[in-house]
Tab-separated table of C-alpha atoms (C1' of nucleotides) in Angstrom:
chain	number	residue	atom	x	y	z
A	1	MET	CA	131.569	86.950	84.871
A	2	ARG	CA	128.006	87.755	83.379
A	3	ARG	CA	126.477	90.546	85.494
A	4	GLU	CA	124.229	88.473	88.234
A	5	VAL	CA	122.188	91.807	88.847
A	6	ALA	CA	119.998	93.602	86.593
A	7	THR	CA	120.567	97.864	87.050
A	8	PRO	CA	118.318	99.770	87.696
A	9	ARG	CA	117.081	101.160	84.168
A	10	GLU	CA	117.257	97.715	83.381
A	11	LEU	CA	114.254	96.795	85.782
A	12	GLU	CA	112.696	100.080	84.768
A	13	THR	CA	112.128	98.497	80.970
A	14	PHE	CA	111.110	94.705	81.956
A	15	PHE	CA	108.531	95.988	83.741
A	16	ALA	CA	107.596	98.546	81.805
A	17	ARG	CA	104.908	96.374	78.940
A	18	PRO	CA	101.604	94.704	79.314
A	19	ALA	CA	101.256	92.708	82.696
A	20	ALA	CA	99.943	90.048	80.341
A	21	THR	CA	103.676	89.953	79.232
A	22	VAL	CA	105.211	90.668	82.014
A	23	ALA	CA	103.607	87.996	84.173
A	24	PRO	CA	104.555	85.286	82.448
A	25	GLN	CA	108.078	86.141	82.872
A	26	LEU	CA	107.847	86.774	86.949
A	27	LEU	CA	107.110	82.583	87.227
A	28	GLY	CA	110.444	81.675	88.302
A	29	SER	CA	112.063	84.871	89.492
A	30	THR	CA	112.179	85.810	93.517
A	31	VAL	CA	110.899	88.128	96.018
A	32	GLY	CA	112.799	89.293	98.910
A	33	CYS	CA	111.904	90.537	101.713
A	34	ASN	CA	112.023	90.329	105.640
A	35	GLY	CA	115.098	87.985	105.416
A	36	VAL	CA	112.214	85.820	103.367
A	37	THR	CA	113.010	85.028	99.597
A	38	VAL	CA	110.055	84.076	97.657
A	39	ARG	CA	110.010	81.349	94.269
A	40	LEU	CA	107.398	83.006	92.249
A	41	THR	CA	104.341	80.196	91.256
A	42	GLU	CA	101.632	82.315	90.330
A	43	VAL	CA	101.133	85.149	88.839
A	44	GLU	CA	97.917	86.789	88.170
A	45	ALA	CA	97.611	90.590	85.095
A	46	TYR	CA	95.700	93.954	85.792
A	47	ALA	CA	95.163	95.609	82.627
A	48	GLY	CA	94.156	98.725	83.024
A	49	VAL	CA	91.200	100.907	83.150
A	50	ASP	CA	89.528	99.087	80.827
A	51	ASP	CA	90.079	95.485	82.623
A	52	PRO	CA	86.538	95.586	84.984
A	53	ALA	CA	88.203	93.558	87.484
A	54	SER	CA	91.457	95.587	88.058
A	55	HIS	CA	91.434	98.632	90.532
A	56	ALA	CA	92.719	100.953	88.166
A	57	SER	CA	88.885	100.268	86.244
A	58	ARG	CA	87.734	103.313	87.436
A	59	GLY	CA	90.570	105.772	87.149
A	60	PRO	CA	93.801	106.947	89.505
A	61	THR	CA	91.714	106.869	92.668
A	62	PRO	CA	94.392	107.457	95.847
A	63	ARG	CA	94.151	103.869	96.239
A	64	ALA	CA	95.202	102.622	92.484
A	65	ALA	CA	97.083	106.147	91.301
A	66	VAL	CA	100.795	104.022	91.790
A	67	MET	CA	99.712	101.386	88.885
A	68	PHE	CA	99.069	104.639	87.030
A	69	GLY	CA	102.605	105.445	87.646
A	70	PRO	CA	105.394	104.382	86.860
A	71	PRO	CA	107.229	100.196	85.756
A	72	GLY	CA	108.602	98.176	88.682
A	73	ARG	CA	107.059	99.805	91.908
A	74	VAL	CA	105.604	97.799	94.981
A	75	TYR	CA	101.560	98.150	94.863
A	76	VAL	CA	99.920	97.167	98.654
A	77	TYR	CA	96.040	96.977	99.397
A	78	PHE	CA	93.860	95.649	102.076
A	79	VAL	CA	91.540	92.962	101.279
A	80	TYR	CA	88.706	91.652	102.806
A	81	GLY	CA	89.110	93.457	105.815
A	82	ALA	CA	91.987	91.233	106.917
A	83	HIS	CA	94.560	90.339	104.001
A	84	TRP	CA	97.230	92.078	101.976
A	85	ALA	CA	98.204	91.755	98.222
A	86	VAL	CA	101.347	92.537	96.356
A	87	ASN	CA	101.470	93.645	93.385
A	88	LEU	CA	104.317	95.135	90.615
A	89	VAL	CA	103.535	97.663	88.996
A	90	CYS	CA	103.759	97.606	84.929
A	91	HIS	CA	103.206	99.346	81.564
A	92	PRO	CA	105.016	102.531	80.733
A	93	ASP	CA	104.609	105.465	82.847
A	94	GLY	CA	101.236	106.889	82.617
A	95	VAL	CA	99.176	103.626	81.568
A	96	ALA	CA	97.945	101.714	84.801
A	97	GLY	CA	98.469	97.806	84.584
A	98	ALA	CA	99.727	95.624	87.171
A	99	VAL	CA	100.210	91.478	88.461
A	100	LEU	CA	98.993	90.512	91.657
A	101	LEU	CA	101.277	87.826	93.159
A	102	ARG	CA	99.418	85.627	93.707
A	103	ALA	CA	101.591	82.258	95.355
A	104	GLY	CA	105.614	81.407	95.759
A	105	GLU	CA	107.792	78.749	97.507
A	106	ILE	CA	110.329	80.107	100.543
A	107	ILE	CA	113.384	78.993	99.549
A	108	ALA	CA	115.134	81.070	101.890
A	109	GLY	CA	114.238	82.354	105.736
A	110	GLU	CA	111.822	80.185	106.149
A	111	ALA	CA	112.145	80.284	110.296
A	112	SER	CA	111.393	84.722	109.318
A	113	ALA	CA	108.249	83.772	107.991
A	114	ARG	CA	107.151	81.150	110.690
A	115	LEU	CA	107.166	83.884	113.304
A	116	ARG	CA	104.345	85.780	110.654
A	117	ARG	CA	102.121	82.535	109.467
A	118	GLY	CA	102.936	80.865	112.633
A	119	GLU	CA	104.350	77.008	113.121
A	120	ARG	CA	101.119	75.463	112.508
A	121	PRO	CA	101.342	75.932	108.430
A	122	ALA	CA	102.914	73.058	106.427
A	123	ARG	CA	105.753	74.167	104.512
A	124	VAL	CA	104.378	74.574	100.828
A	125	GLN	CA	101.616	76.537	102.829
A	126	LEU	CA	103.351	78.859	103.993
A	127	ALA	CA	102.866	81.550	100.588
A	128	ARG	CA	100.370	79.402	99.124
A	129	GLY	CA	97.779	82.636	98.168
A	130	PRO	CA	98.083	86.286	98.110
A	131	GLY	CA	97.018	87.336	101.487
A	132	ASN	CA	99.725	84.306	102.719
A	133	LEU	CA	102.068	85.312	100.475
A	134	ALA	CA	102.386	89.012	101.620
A	135	SER	CA	102.628	87.525	105.167
A	136	ALA	CA	105.198	85.589	105.480
A	137	LEU	CA	107.140	88.122	103.303
A	138	GLY	CA	105.864	90.865	106.051
A	139	VAL	CA	104.924	93.386	102.988
A	140	THR	CA	102.468	96.380	104.153
A	141	GLY	CA	100.460	99.086	102.632
A	142	ALA	CA	103.360	101.298	103.473
A	143	MET	CA	106.036	99.937	101.466
A	144	THR	CA	103.088	100.586	98.035
A	145	GLY	CA	105.570	102.886	95.616
A	146	SER	CA	108.890	101.793	96.845
A	147	THR	CA	110.747	100.228	93.901
A	148	LEU	CA	112.039	96.619	93.362
A	149	TRP	CA	115.431	98.019	93.497
A	150	ASP	CA	115.456	99.830	96.912
A	151	GLY	CA	113.425	97.859	98.501
A	152	PRO	CA	112.266	96.971	101.066
A	153	LEU	CA	110.864	94.533	98.877
A	154	VAL	CA	113.887	93.360	96.211
A	155	TRP	CA	112.991	91.465	93.069
A	156	ALA	CA	115.285	89.386	90.629
A	157	PRO	CA	114.392	87.219	87.892
A	158	ALA	CA	113.904	83.857	86.995
A	159	SER	CA	117.050	82.958	86.121
A	160	ARG	CA	116.250	80.257	83.367
A	161	PRO	CA	111.855	80.304	81.843
A	162	GLY	CA	110.202	77.783	82.445
A	163	GLU	CA	106.370	76.850	80.751
A	164	HIS	CA	103.793	77.379	82.834
A	165	GLN	CA	100.076	77.064	82.917
A	166	VAL	CA	97.381	79.806	81.768
A	167	GLY	CA	93.697	79.749	83.270
A	168	PRO	CA	90.666	81.952	84.590
A	169	ARG	CA	91.288	84.337	86.905
A	170	VAL	CA	90.643	83.346	90.709
A	171	GLY	CA	88.236	85.521	93.536
A	172	VAL	CA	86.940	87.963	91.087
A	173	THR	CA	83.387	88.976	90.678
A	174	GLY	CA	84.461	91.380	86.812
A	175	GLY	CA	86.335	90.110	83.988
A	176	ALA	CA	86.990	86.060	85.322
A	177	ASP	CA	87.252	84.632	82.649
A	178	ALA	CA	89.985	86.069	81.206
A	179	PRO	CA	93.121	83.710	81.508
A	180	MET	CA	95.054	86.197	83.050
A	181	ARG	CA	96.290	84.085	85.628
A	182	MET	CA	99.069	81.899	84.980
A	183	TRP	CA	101.460	79.604	87.252
A	184	LEU	CA	104.066	76.721	87.295
A	185	PRO	CA	102.405	73.302	86.879
A	186	GLY	CA	103.090	70.985	89.696
A	187	GLU	CA	103.858	73.704	92.204
A	188	PRO	CA	101.800	72.517	95.632
A	189	SER	CA	102.734	75.964	96.577
A	190	VAL	CA	99.908	77.094	93.613
A	191	SER	CA	96.703	77.711	95.551
A	192	THR	CA	93.663	75.903	94.641
A	193	TYR	CA	90.991	77.994	95.038
A	194	LYS	CA	88.156	77.432	92.653
A	195	ARG	CA	86.508	80.327	90.953
A	196	SER	CA	84.228	81.862	93.115
A	197	LYS	CA	81.116	81.356	92.450
A	198	ARG	CA	80.358	85.503	92.513
A	199	ALA	CA	82.238	85.249	89.392
A	200	ARG	CA	80.430	86.359	86.641
A	201	PRO	CA	81.467	86.753	83.017
A	202	THR	CA	83.376	90.177	81.149
A	203	THR	CA	80.218	91.263	79.819
B	1	DG	C1'	86.728	65.220	99.407
B	2	DC	C1'	83.499	69.856	99.196
B	3	DT	C1'	80.952	73.717	99.704
B	4	DC	C1'	79.455	76.780	102.583
B	5	DC	C1'	80.395	81.452	105.149
B	6	DG	C1'	81.742	84.651	109.380
B	7	DA	C1'	85.873	88.328	110.084
B	8	DT	C1'	87.489	93.162	109.336
B	9	DT	C1'	88.084	97.587	107.760
B	10	DA	C1'	90.630	100.390	103.408
B	11	DT	C1'	87.763	102.518	99.758
B	12	DC	C1'	84.470	104.418	96.628
B	13	DT	C1'	79.828	105.780	96.383
C	1	DG	C1'	76.266	102.301	103.542
C	2	DA	C1'	78.318	98.675	100.462
C	3	DT	C1'	81.735	96.527	98.737
C	4	DA	C1'	85.716	93.257	98.353
C	5	DA	C1'	91.913	90.901	93.679
C	6	DT	C1'	91.018	86.066	100.887
C	7	DC	C1'	91.652	82.624	104.728
C	8	DG	C1'	90.265	79.413	107.502
C	9	DG	C1'	87.522	76.968	110.078
C	10	DA	C1'	82.681	74.625	110.267
C	11	DG	C1'	79.179	70.966	108.430
C	12	DC	C1'	77.792	67.505	105.064
C	13	DG	C1'	78.440	63.522	102.523
DNA sequence: GCTCCGATTATCT
DNA sequence: GATAATCGGAGCG
């Protein structure tokens, strides 16, 4: 009988690799929190100090410190005065990097998700976009630094690898050209946003 | 259908 | 004081 749940050590090893390597392997994996489970359909890799779009690019400020710590932790931040965004910390301890969870499909706990997202959104919209995904899962900044095995956020690997597509990043004002955004083709829960008009190439 | 714009606050300079 | 890894609604064609 194959073991179903990876050990903490296995999980930490899994995340102790470059964000760009881990990111595509997160597609199809699941994240659970507050009674809601989501299957990830879109993610985006953020490297460390050399990535102008990463919060780590300005060094280990208080906010970004978690990204410099051990892998397999959660990094949650607040943007645009309105939304939370969830990241999973990658790279070995001491090297910054993370993967932003951009979108997912609700596979369990839709009722719980609607307590926070409301009855209005269509099912595929409940966790479409980073802010909505965090809202559906009830993630808040207080969860920053917690591990993916002790919760409150719990992660489980994909049952099998899937095809994925790669494209430019969304919504960033620097390094937007980097093909660091990855998603599962044909998934209606993938965010449809165009690149920000304020975006500019890396140079 | 597509494009534009305001909301609202933690974080950094 | 300025900025931001967003969202949803308004306006236009």
